[in-house]
């Protein structure tokens, strides 16, 4: 089975990896069929864990390879990483300013982006969907890098990144579906909207892979771009949400564990 996967085009590998991370979001959202409520401490720990995974993935799987790939390019090694990183954050900021959305756990009066009359549910789903774009891009760029044949790119490293993002997508699915159930939605609707937030990941993964396959010179910038976008999400959304209910220490410990898990996956498998 592994040999069959290795024989696939990197773009198709990225799409399948994106489907896996989406599936993990759906699996987390399916928790709504087992219970209508989850202890806030558990959820905050999970959110902290997700943030830790994203921070570690941003460095070990994206920024560090970006710097290594820039060696011998004629530019200082830090320029592609710095430029791509800032561009990724600005990209997410631009989407946030253009598209109305509401971060989970926030009152309706704190909707970000243009003024709108859209339903609270739509705004919540849009916020999590925006959150998932950089994760899909990161997976796509990692698999697309295989086509460039760079010595720092490996299938094991791409697998490790997809696995890490998939693991942290599980609590994200729960963080959408269970609050919706609490607000009165049926179990099926809560699950449907919870998993829907992850649909963007296979699409973003395919776009990221195709971009670097057909424009190999942008690879260091693309890796850093995905890292910047993920760090933007962590700082703006994941960390504040995990620490706004009085469980800051617990969420911080979750972040430390998440960072170590992703680091071990990347260094151990990559």
PDB file of C-alpha atoms in Angstrom:
ATOM      1  CA  UNK A   1       0.000   0.000   0.000  1.00  0.00           C
ATOM      2  CA  UNK A   2       2.863   2.372   0.859  1.00  0.00           C
ATOM      3  CA  UNK A   3       4.542   1.556  -2.449  1.00  0.00           C
ATOM      4  CA  UNK A   4       1.317   2.341  -4.311  1.00  0.00           C
ATOM      5  CA  UNK A   5       1.066   5.708  -2.554  1.00  0.00           C
ATOM      6  CA  UNK A   6       4.697   6.530  -3.371  1.00  0.00           C
ATOM      7  CA  UNK A   7       3.992   5.890  -7.044  1.00  0.00           C
ATOM      8  CA  UNK A   8       1.272   8.542  -7.152  1.00  0.00           C
ATOM      9  CA  UNK A   9       1.810  12.065  -8.467  1.00  0.00           C
ATOM     10  CA  UNK A  10       2.692  14.425  -5.567  1.00  0.00           C
ATOM     11  CA  UNK A  11      -0.401  16.533  -6.332  1.00  0.00           C
ATOM     12  CA  UNK A  12      -2.618  13.469  -5.890  1.00  0.00           C
ATOM     13  CA  UNK A  13      -0.704  12.549  -2.733  1.00  0.00           C
ATOM     14  CA  UNK A  14      -1.405  16.040  -1.398  1.00  0.00           C
ATOM     15  CA  UNK A  15      -5.104  15.723  -2.221  1.00  0.00           C
ATOM     16  CA  UNK A  16      -5.347  12.384  -0.410  1.00  0.00           C
ATOM     17  CA  UNK A  17      -3.465  13.805   2.581  1.00  0.00           C
ATOM     18  CA  UNK A  18      -5.876  16.762   2.617  1.00  0.00           C
ATOM     19  CA  UNK A  19      -8.810  14.351   2.572  1.00  0.00           C
ATOM     20  CA  UNK A  20      -7.244  12.591   5.575  1.00  0.00           C
ATOM     21  CA  UNK A  21      -6.960  15.840   7.568  1.00  0.00           C
ATOM     22  CA  UNK A  22     -10.553  16.694   6.619  1.00  0.00           C
ATOM     23  CA  UNK A  23     -11.580  13.212   7.781  1.00  0.00           C
ATOM     24  CA  UNK A  24      -9.980  13.858  11.169  1.00  0.00           C
ATOM     25  CA  UNK A  25     -12.031  17.052  11.452  1.00  0.00           C
ATOM     26  CA  UNK A  26     -15.150  15.012  10.661  1.00  0.00           C
ATOM     27  CA  UNK A  27     -14.154  12.400  13.245  1.00  0.00           C
ATOM     28  CA  UNK A  28     -13.895  15.092  15.894  1.00  0.00           C
ATOM     29  CA  UNK A  29     -17.222  16.564  14.832  1.00  0.00           C
ATOM     30  CA  UNK A  30     -18.789  13.096  15.164  1.00  0.00           C
ATOM     31  CA  UNK A  31     -18.233  13.301  18.931  1.00  0.00           C
ATOM     32  CA  UNK A  32     -21.535  15.169  18.989  1.00  0.00           C
ATOM     33  CA  UNK A  33     -23.310  11.817  18.513  1.00  0.00           C
ATOM     34  CA  UNK A  34     -21.817  10.586  21.785  1.00  0.00           C
ATOM     35  CA  UNK A  35     -22.414  13.603  23.977  1.00  0.00           C
ATOM     36  CA  UNK A  36     -23.985  17.060  23.878  1.00  0.00           C
ATOM     37  CA  UNK A  37     -21.428  18.669  26.155  1.00  0.00           C
ATOM     38  CA  UNK A  38     -17.716  18.503  26.815  1.00  0.00           C
ATOM     39  CA  UNK A  39     -15.874  19.697  29.872  1.00  0.00           C
ATOM     40  CA  UNK A  40     -14.473  23.155  29.154  1.00  0.00           C
ATOM     41  CA  UNK A  41     -11.148  22.211  30.711  1.00  0.00           C
ATOM     42  CA  UNK A  42     -10.791  19.292  28.310  1.00  0.00           C
ATOM     43  CA  UNK A  43     -11.686  21.442  25.324  1.00  0.00           C
ATOM     44  CA  UNK A  44      -9.261  24.190  26.319  1.00  0.00           C
ATOM     45  CA  UNK A  45      -6.469  21.635  26.774  1.00  0.00           C
ATOM     46  CA  UNK A  46      -7.233  20.239  23.322  1.00  0.00           C
ATOM     47  CA  UNK A  47      -7.215  23.706  21.787  1.00  0.00           C
ATOM     48  CA  UNK A  48      -3.876  24.410  23.445  1.00  0.00           C
ATOM     49  CA  UNK A  49      -2.611  21.097  22.079  1.00  0.00           C
ATOM     50  CA  UNK A  50      -3.761  22.061  18.577  1.00  0.00           C
ATOM     51  CA  UNK A  51      -1.951  25.384  18.877  1.00  0.00           C
ATOM     52  CA  UNK A  52       1.242  23.642  19.988  1.00  0.00           C
ATOM     53  CA  UNK A  53       1.101  21.288  17.010  1.00  0.00           C
ATOM     54  CA  UNK A  54       0.640  24.196  14.612  1.00  0.00           C
ATOM     55  CA  UNK A  55       3.530  26.167  16.097  1.00  0.00           C
ATOM     56  CA  UNK A  56       5.867  23.163  15.915  1.00  0.00           C
ATOM     57  CA  UNK A  57       4.763  22.321  12.372  1.00  0.00           C
ATOM     58  CA  UNK A  58       5.374  25.917  11.336  1.00  0.00           C
ATOM     59  CA  UNK A  59       9.013  25.682  12.386  1.00  0.00           C
ATOM     60  CA  UNK A  60      10.116  22.059  11.978  1.00  0.00           C
ATOM     61  CA  UNK A  61       8.113  21.233   8.848  1.00  0.00           C
ATOM     62  CA  UNK A  62       7.984  24.588   7.075  1.00  0.00           C
ATOM     63  CA  UNK A  63      10.344  27.393   8.175  1.00  0.00           C
ATOM     64  CA  UNK A  64      13.435  25.274   8.769  1.00  0.00           C
ATOM     65  CA  UNK A  65      13.140  23.494   5.376  1.00  0.00           C
ATOM     66  CA  UNK A  66      12.519  26.899   3.758  1.00  0.00           C
ATOM     67  CA  UNK A  67      15.816  28.200   5.147  1.00  0.00           C
ATOM     68  CA  UNK A  68      17.678  25.030   4.175  1.00  0.00           C
ATOM     69  CA  UNK A  69      16.296  25.126   0.624  1.00  0.00           C
ATOM     70  CA  UNK A  70      17.415  28.745   0.215  1.00  0.00           C
ATOM     71  CA  UNK A  71      21.061  27.806   0.618  1.00  0.00           C
ATOM     72  CA  UNK A  72      22.984  28.530  -2.581  1.00  0.00           C
ATOM     73  CA  UNK A  73      20.195  30.619  -4.094  1.00  0.00           C
ATOM     74  CA  UNK A  74      22.348  33.744  -4.223  1.00  0.00           C
ATOM     75  CA  UNK A  75      20.233  35.468  -1.567  1.00  0.00           C
ATOM     76  CA  UNK A  76      20.752  35.463   2.189  1.00  0.00           C
ATOM     77  CA  UNK A  77      19.079  32.276   3.438  1.00  0.00           C
ATOM     78  CA  UNK A  78      16.673  34.154   5.678  1.00  0.00           C
ATOM     79  CA  UNK A  79      15.096  36.324   2.942  1.00  0.00           C
ATOM     80  CA  UNK A  80      12.699  33.733   1.403  1.00  0.00           C
ATOM     81  CA  UNK A  81      11.678  32.543   4.872  1.00  0.00           C
ATOM     82  CA  UNK A  82      11.080  36.057   6.201  1.00  0.00           C
ATOM     83  CA  UNK A  83       9.285  37.289   3.075  1.00  0.00           C
ATOM     84  CA  UNK A  84       7.081  34.201   2.769  1.00  0.00           C
ATOM     85  CA  UNK A  85       6.289  34.171   6.499  1.00  0.00           C
ATOM     86  CA  UNK A  86       5.092  37.797   6.512  1.00  0.00           C
ATOM     87  CA  UNK A  87       3.156  37.291   3.273  1.00  0.00           C
ATOM     88  CA  UNK A  88       1.306  34.339   4.800  1.00  0.00           C
ATOM     89  CA  UNK A  89       0.225  36.378   7.802  1.00  0.00           C
ATOM     90  CA  UNK A  90      -0.844  39.307   5.617  1.00  0.00           C
ATOM     91  CA  UNK A  91      -2.801  36.921   3.388  1.00  0.00           C
ATOM     92  CA  UNK A  92      -4.841  35.644   6.346  1.00  0.00           C
ATOM     93  CA  UNK A  93      -5.288  39.186   7.597  1.00  0.00           C
ATOM     94  CA  UNK A  94      -6.593  40.207   4.172  1.00  0.00           C
ATOM     95  CA  UNK A  95      -9.104  37.355   4.123  1.00  0.00           C
ATOM     96  CA  UNK A  96     -10.229  38.283   7.632  1.00  0.00           C
ATOM     97  CA  UNK A  97     -10.811  41.891   6.596  1.00  0.00           C
ATOM     98  CA  UNK A  98     -12.719  40.860   3.458  1.00  0.00           C
ATOM     99  CA  UNK A  99     -14.864  37.997   4.746  1.00  0.00           C
ATOM    100  CA  UNK A 100     -17.225  38.419   7.731  1.00  0.00           C
ATOM    101  CA  UNK A 101     -16.552  35.807  10.422  1.00  0.00           C
ATOM    102  CA  UNK A 102     -16.953  35.148  14.134  1.00  0.00           C
ATOM    103  CA  UNK A 103     -14.412  33.280  16.208  1.00  0.00           C
ATOM    104  CA  UNK A 104     -15.867  30.439  18.348  1.00  0.00           C
ATOM    105  CA  UNK A 105     -16.658  31.458  21.898  1.00  0.00           C
ATOM    106  CA  UNK A 106     -17.113  35.128  21.013  1.00  0.00           C
ATOM    107  CA  UNK A 107     -20.442  37.019  21.237  1.00  0.00           C
ATOM    108  CA  UNK A 108     -22.152  38.030  17.997  1.00  0.00           C
ATOM    109  CA  UNK A 109     -21.188  41.654  18.608  1.00  0.00           C
ATOM    110  CA  UNK A 110     -17.526  40.763  18.014  1.00  0.00           C
ATOM    111  CA  UNK A 111     -17.986  39.732  14.388  1.00  0.00           C
ATOM    112  CA  UNK A 112     -14.899  40.633  12.351  1.00  0.00           C
ATOM    113  CA  UNK A 113     -14.751  41.866   8.776  1.00  0.00           C
ATOM    114  CA  UNK A 114     -17.414  43.833   6.874  1.00  0.00           C
ATOM    115  CA  UNK A 115     -20.744  44.490   8.569  1.00  0.00           C
ATOM    116  CA  UNK A 116     -23.225  41.765   7.678  1.00  0.00           C
ATOM    117  CA  UNK A 117     -26.607  40.314   8.561  1.00  0.00           C
ATOM    118  CA  UNK A 118     -25.419  36.754   8.053  1.00  0.00           C
ATOM    119  CA  UNK A 119     -26.503  34.159  10.606  1.00  0.00           C
ATOM    120  CA  UNK A 120     -24.195  33.491  13.556  1.00  0.00           C
ATOM    121  CA  UNK A 121     -23.759  29.878  12.400  1.00  0.00           C
ATOM    122  CA  UNK A 122     -22.485  30.988   8.990  1.00  0.00           C
ATOM    123  CA  UNK A 123     -20.010  33.370  10.612  1.00  0.00           C
ATOM    124  CA  UNK A 124     -18.703  30.663  12.954  1.00  0.00           C
ATOM    125  CA  UNK A 125     -18.185  28.197  10.095  1.00  0.00           C
ATOM    126  CA  UNK A 126     -16.411  30.834   8.015  1.00  0.00           C
ATOM    127  CA  UNK A 127     -14.026  31.563  10.897  1.00  0.00           C
ATOM    128  CA  UNK A 128     -13.019  27.905  11.239  1.00  0.00           C
ATOM    129  CA  UNK A 129     -12.825  27.517   7.449  1.00  0.00           C
ATOM    130  CA  UNK A 130     -10.388  30.460   7.252  1.00  0.00           C
ATOM    131  CA  UNK A 131      -8.455  28.755  10.058  1.00  0.00           C
ATOM    132  CA  UNK A 132      -8.116  25.569   7.984  1.00  0.00           C
ATOM    133  CA  UNK A 133      -6.794  27.194   4.791  1.00  0.00           C
ATOM    134  CA  UNK A 134      -3.146  27.429   5.952  1.00  0.00           C
ATOM    135  CA  UNK A 135      -3.246  23.860   7.255  1.00  0.00           C
ATOM    136  CA  UNK A 136      -4.291  22.574   3.845  1.00  0.00           C
ATOM    137  CA  UNK A 137      -1.677  24.740   2.127  1.00  0.00           C
ATOM    138  CA  UNK A 138       1.035  23.424   4.440  1.00  0.00           C
ATOM    139  CA  UNK A 139       0.200  19.821   3.600  1.00  0.00           C
ATOM    140  CA  UNK A 140       0.035  20.574  -0.128  1.00  0.00           C
ATOM    141  CA  UNK A 141       3.355  22.408  -0.207  1.00  0.00           C
ATOM    142  CA  UNK A 142       5.048  19.596   1.740  1.00  0.00           C
ATOM    143  CA  UNK A 143       3.951  16.976  -0.784  1.00  0.00           C
ATOM    144  CA  UNK A 144       4.537  19.280  -3.738  1.00  0.00           C
ATOM    145  CA  UNK A 145       8.133  19.713  -2.569  1.00  0.00           C
ATOM    146  CA  UNK A 146       8.719  16.046  -3.392  1.00  0.00           C
ATOM    147  CA  UNK A 147       8.363  16.826  -7.095  1.00  0.00           C
ATOM    148  CA  UNK A 148      11.177  19.380  -6.830  1.00  0.00           C
ATOM    149  CA  UNK A 149      13.518  16.608  -5.713  1.00  0.00           C
ATOM    150  CA  UNK A 150      15.154  18.747  -3.036  1.00  0.00           C
ATOM    151  CA  UNK A 151      17.292  16.774  -0.589  1.00  0.00           C
ATOM    152  CA  UNK A 152      15.446  18.212   2.420  1.00  0.00           C
ATOM    153  CA  UNK A 153      12.045  17.046   1.126  1.00  0.00           C
ATOM    154  CA  UNK A 154      10.917  13.516   1.924  1.00  0.00           C
ATOM    155  CA  UNK A 155       7.692  11.549   1.839  1.00  0.00           C
ATOM    156  CA  UNK A 156       8.171  10.670   5.521  1.00  0.00           C
ATOM    157  CA  UNK A 157       8.368  14.360   6.464  1.00  0.00           C
ATOM    158  CA  UNK A 158       5.237  15.151   4.439  1.00  0.00           C
ATOM    159  CA  UNK A 159       3.470  12.211   6.109  1.00  0.00           C
ATOM    160  CA  UNK A 160       4.524  13.490   9.534  1.00  0.00           C
ATOM    161  CA  UNK A 161       3.109  16.938   8.805  1.00  0.00           C
ATOM    162  CA  UNK A 162      -0.202  15.541   7.527  1.00  0.00           C
ATOM    163  CA  UNK A 163      -0.451  13.257  10.568  1.00  0.00           C
ATOM    164  CA  UNK A 164       0.259  16.092  12.987  1.00  0.00           C
ATOM    165  CA  UNK A 165      -2.299  18.399  11.393  1.00  0.00           C
ATOM    166  CA  UNK A 166      -4.814  15.571  11.276  1.00  0.00           C
ATOM    167  CA  UNK A 167      -4.350  14.916  15.015  1.00  0.00           C
ATOM    168  CA  UNK A 168      -4.931  18.563  15.909  1.00  0.00           C
ATOM    169  CA  UNK A 169      -7.966  18.722  13.602  1.00  0.00           C
ATOM    170  CA  UNK A 170      -9.800  16.274  15.858  1.00  0.00           C
ATOM    171  CA  UNK A 171     -10.385  18.759  18.710  1.00  0.00           C
ATOM    172  CA  UNK A 172     -11.157  21.470  16.169  1.00  0.00           C
ATOM    173  CA  UNK A 173     -14.065  19.403  14.837  1.00  0.00           C
ATOM    174  CA  UNK A 174     -15.347  18.955  18.383  1.00  0.00           C
ATOM    175  CA  UNK A 175     -14.940  22.672  19.069  1.00  0.00           C
ATOM    176  CA  UNK A 176     -17.430  23.421  16.280  1.00  0.00           C
ATOM    177  CA  UNK A 177     -20.016  20.628  16.485  1.00  0.00           C
ATOM    178  CA  UNK A 178     -20.567  20.392  20.257  1.00  0.00           C
ATOM    179  CA  UNK A 179     -21.190  24.138  20.798  1.00  0.00           C
ATOM    180  CA  UNK A 180     -23.665  24.034  17.896  1.00  0.00           C
ATOM    181  CA  UNK A 181     -25.502  21.175  19.562  1.00  0.00           C
ATOM    182  CA  UNK A 182     -25.563  23.204  22.772  1.00  0.00           C
ATOM    183  CA  UNK A 183     -27.179  26.058  20.864  1.00  0.00           C
ATOM    184  CA  UNK A 184     -30.088  23.823  19.832  1.00  0.00           C
ATOM    185  CA  UNK A 185     -29.052  22.304  16.506  1.00  0.00           C
ATOM    186  CA  UNK A 186     -29.771  18.628  15.871  1.00  0.00           C
ATOM    187  CA  UNK A 187     -26.948  16.124  16.176  1.00  0.00           C
ATOM    188  CA  UNK A 188     -26.834  15.628  12.406  1.00  0.00           C
ATOM    189  CA  UNK A 189     -26.737  19.350  11.643  1.00  0.00           C
ATOM    190  CA  UNK A 190     -24.089  19.941  14.295  1.00  0.00           C
ATOM    191  CA  UNK A 191     -21.951  17.180  12.789  1.00  0.00           C
ATOM    192  CA  UNK A 192     -22.535  18.368   9.234  1.00  0.00           C
ATOM    193  CA  UNK A 193     -21.464  21.927   9.931  1.00  0.00           C
ATOM    194  CA  UNK A 194     -18.563  20.751  12.087  1.00  0.00           C
ATOM    195  CA  UNK A 195     -17.051  18.633   9.328  1.00  0.00           C
ATOM    196  CA  UNK A 196     -17.914  21.226   6.678  1.00  0.00           C
ATOM    197  CA  UNK A 197     -15.327  23.565   8.167  1.00  0.00           C
ATOM    198  CA  UNK A 198     -12.606  21.133   7.071  1.00  0.00           C
ATOM    199  CA  UNK A 199     -13.710  20.744   3.444  1.00  0.00           C
ATOM    200  CA  UNK A 200     -11.353  23.526   2.416  1.00  0.00           C
ATOM    201  CA  UNK A 201      -8.265  21.515   3.418  1.00  0.00           C
ATOM    202  CA  UNK A 202      -8.153  19.064   0.456  1.00  0.00           C
ATOM    203  CA  UNK A 203      -8.743  21.990  -1.918  1.00  0.00           C
ATOM    204  CA  UNK A 204      -6.010  24.110  -0.327  1.00  0.00           C
ATOM    205  CA  UNK A 205      -3.660  21.097  -0.271  1.00  0.00           C
ATOM    206  CA  UNK A 206      -4.133  20.538  -3.999  1.00  0.00           C
ATOM    207  CA  UNK A 207      -3.597  24.233  -4.761  1.00  0.00           C
ATOM    208  CA  UNK A 208      -0.419  24.323  -2.652  1.00  0.00           C
ATOM    209  CA  UNK A 209       1.013  21.207  -4.291  1.00  0.00           C
ATOM    210  CA  UNK A 210       0.248  22.304  -7.863  1.00  0.00           C
ATOM    211  CA  UNK A 211       1.707  25.771  -7.217  1.00  0.00           C
ATOM    212  CA  UNK A 212       5.125  24.479  -6.154  1.00  0.00           C
ATOM    213  CA  UNK A 213       5.187  21.670  -8.741  1.00  0.00           C
ATOM    214  CA  UNK A 214       4.768  24.119 -11.612  1.00  0.00           C
ATOM    215  CA  UNK A 215       6.828  26.898 -10.024  1.00  0.00           C
ATOM    216  CA  UNK A 216       9.622  25.141  -8.131  1.00  0.00           C
ATOM    217  CA  UNK A 217      11.611  28.363  -7.417  1.00  0.00           C
ATOM    218  CA  UNK A 218       8.801  29.595  -5.143  1.00  0.00           C
ATOM    219  CA  UNK A 219       9.082  26.529  -2.880  1.00  0.00           C
ATOM    220  CA  UNK A 220      11.047  28.202  -0.024  1.00  0.00           C
ATOM    221  CA  UNK A 221       8.614  31.127  -0.112  1.00  0.00           C
ATOM    222  CA  UNK A 222       5.592  28.801  -0.217  1.00  0.00           C
ATOM    223  CA  UNK A 223       6.777  26.817   2.804  1.00  0.00           C
ATOM    224  CA  UNK A 224       7.291  30.012   4.808  1.00  0.00           C
ATOM    225  CA  UNK A 225       3.972  31.412   3.529  1.00  0.00           C
ATOM    226  CA  UNK A 226       2.099  28.429   5.007  1.00  0.00           C
ATOM    227  CA  UNK A 227       4.037  28.851   8.266  1.00  0.00           C
ATOM    228  CA  UNK A 228       3.154  32.541   8.538  1.00  0.00           C
ATOM    229  CA  UNK A 229      -0.504  31.829   7.876  1.00  0.00           C
ATOM    230  CA  UNK A 230      -0.595  29.135  10.554  1.00  0.00           C
ATOM    231  CA  UNK A 231       1.132  31.270  13.167  1.00  0.00           C
ATOM    232  CA  UNK A 232      -1.332  34.073  12.418  1.00  0.00           C
ATOM    233  CA  UNK A 233      -4.216  31.674  13.141  1.00  0.00           C
ATOM    234  CA  UNK A 234      -2.610  30.403  16.350  1.00  0.00           C
ATOM    235  CA  UNK A 235      -1.980  33.878  17.762  1.00  0.00           C
ATOM    236  CA  UNK A 236      -5.258  35.436  16.659  1.00  0.00           C
ATOM    237  CA  UNK A 237      -7.632  32.560  17.266  1.00  0.00           C
ATOM    238  CA  UNK A 238      -6.458  29.322  18.891  1.00  0.00           C
ATOM    239  CA  UNK A 239      -4.477  30.679  21.853  1.00  0.00           C
ATOM    240  CA  UNK A 240      -7.002  33.377  22.881  1.00  0.00           C
ATOM    241  CA  UNK A 241      -9.909  30.926  22.659  1.00  0.00           C
ATOM    242  CA  UNK A 242      -8.103  28.324  24.765  1.00  0.00           C
ATOM    243  CA  UNK A 243      -7.323  30.832  27.534  1.00  0.00           C
ATOM    244  CA  UNK A 244     -10.514  32.875  27.826  1.00  0.00           C
ATOM    245  CA  UNK A 245     -12.365  30.517  30.213  1.00  0.00           C
ATOM    246  CA  UNK A 246     -10.024  30.491  33.185  1.00  0.00           C
ATOM    247  CA  UNK A 247      -7.984  27.482  32.093  1.00  0.00           C
ATOM    248  CA  UNK A 248      -4.873  29.309  30.895  1.00  0.00           C
ATOM    249  CA  UNK A 249      -2.338  27.058  32.659  1.00  0.00           C
ATOM    250  CA  UNK A 250      -4.049  23.887  31.430  1.00  0.00           C
ATOM    251  CA  UNK A 251      -4.215  25.198  27.865  1.00  0.00           C
ATOM    252  CA  UNK A 252      -0.558  26.203  28.013  1.00  0.00           C
ATOM    253  CA  UNK A 253       0.437  22.708  29.108  1.00  0.00           C
ATOM    254  CA  UNK A 254      -1.615  21.350  26.207  1.00  0.00           C
ATOM    255  CA  UNK A 255       0.339  23.620  23.872  1.00  0.00           C
ATOM    256  CA  UNK A 256       3.645  22.291  25.223  1.00  0.00           C
ATOM    257  CA  UNK A 257       2.523  18.694  24.732  1.00  0.00           C
ATOM    258  CA  UNK A 258       1.267  19.465  21.223  1.00  0.00           C
ATOM    259  CA  UNK A 259       4.571  21.102  20.297  1.00  0.00           C
ATOM    260  CA  UNK A 260       6.559  18.095  21.508  1.00  0.00           C
ATOM    261  CA  UNK A 261       4.282  15.610  19.710  1.00  0.00           C
ATOM    262  CA  UNK A 262       4.670  17.438  16.387  1.00  0.00           C
ATOM    263  CA  UNK A 263       8.419  17.862  16.899  1.00  0.00           C
ATOM    264  CA  UNK A 264       8.821  14.152  17.569  1.00  0.00           C
ATOM    265  CA  UNK A 265       6.733  13.279  14.514  1.00  0.00           C
ATOM    266  CA  UNK A 266       8.728  15.552  12.243  1.00  0.00           C
ATOM    267  CA  UNK A 267      12.213  14.772  13.553  1.00  0.00           C
ATOM    268  CA  UNK A 268      11.493  11.083  14.134  1.00  0.00           C
ATOM    269  CA  UNK A 269       9.754  10.355  10.836  1.00  0.00           C
ATOM    270  CA  UNK A 270      11.275  13.076   8.673  1.00  0.00           C
TER     271      UNK A 270
END
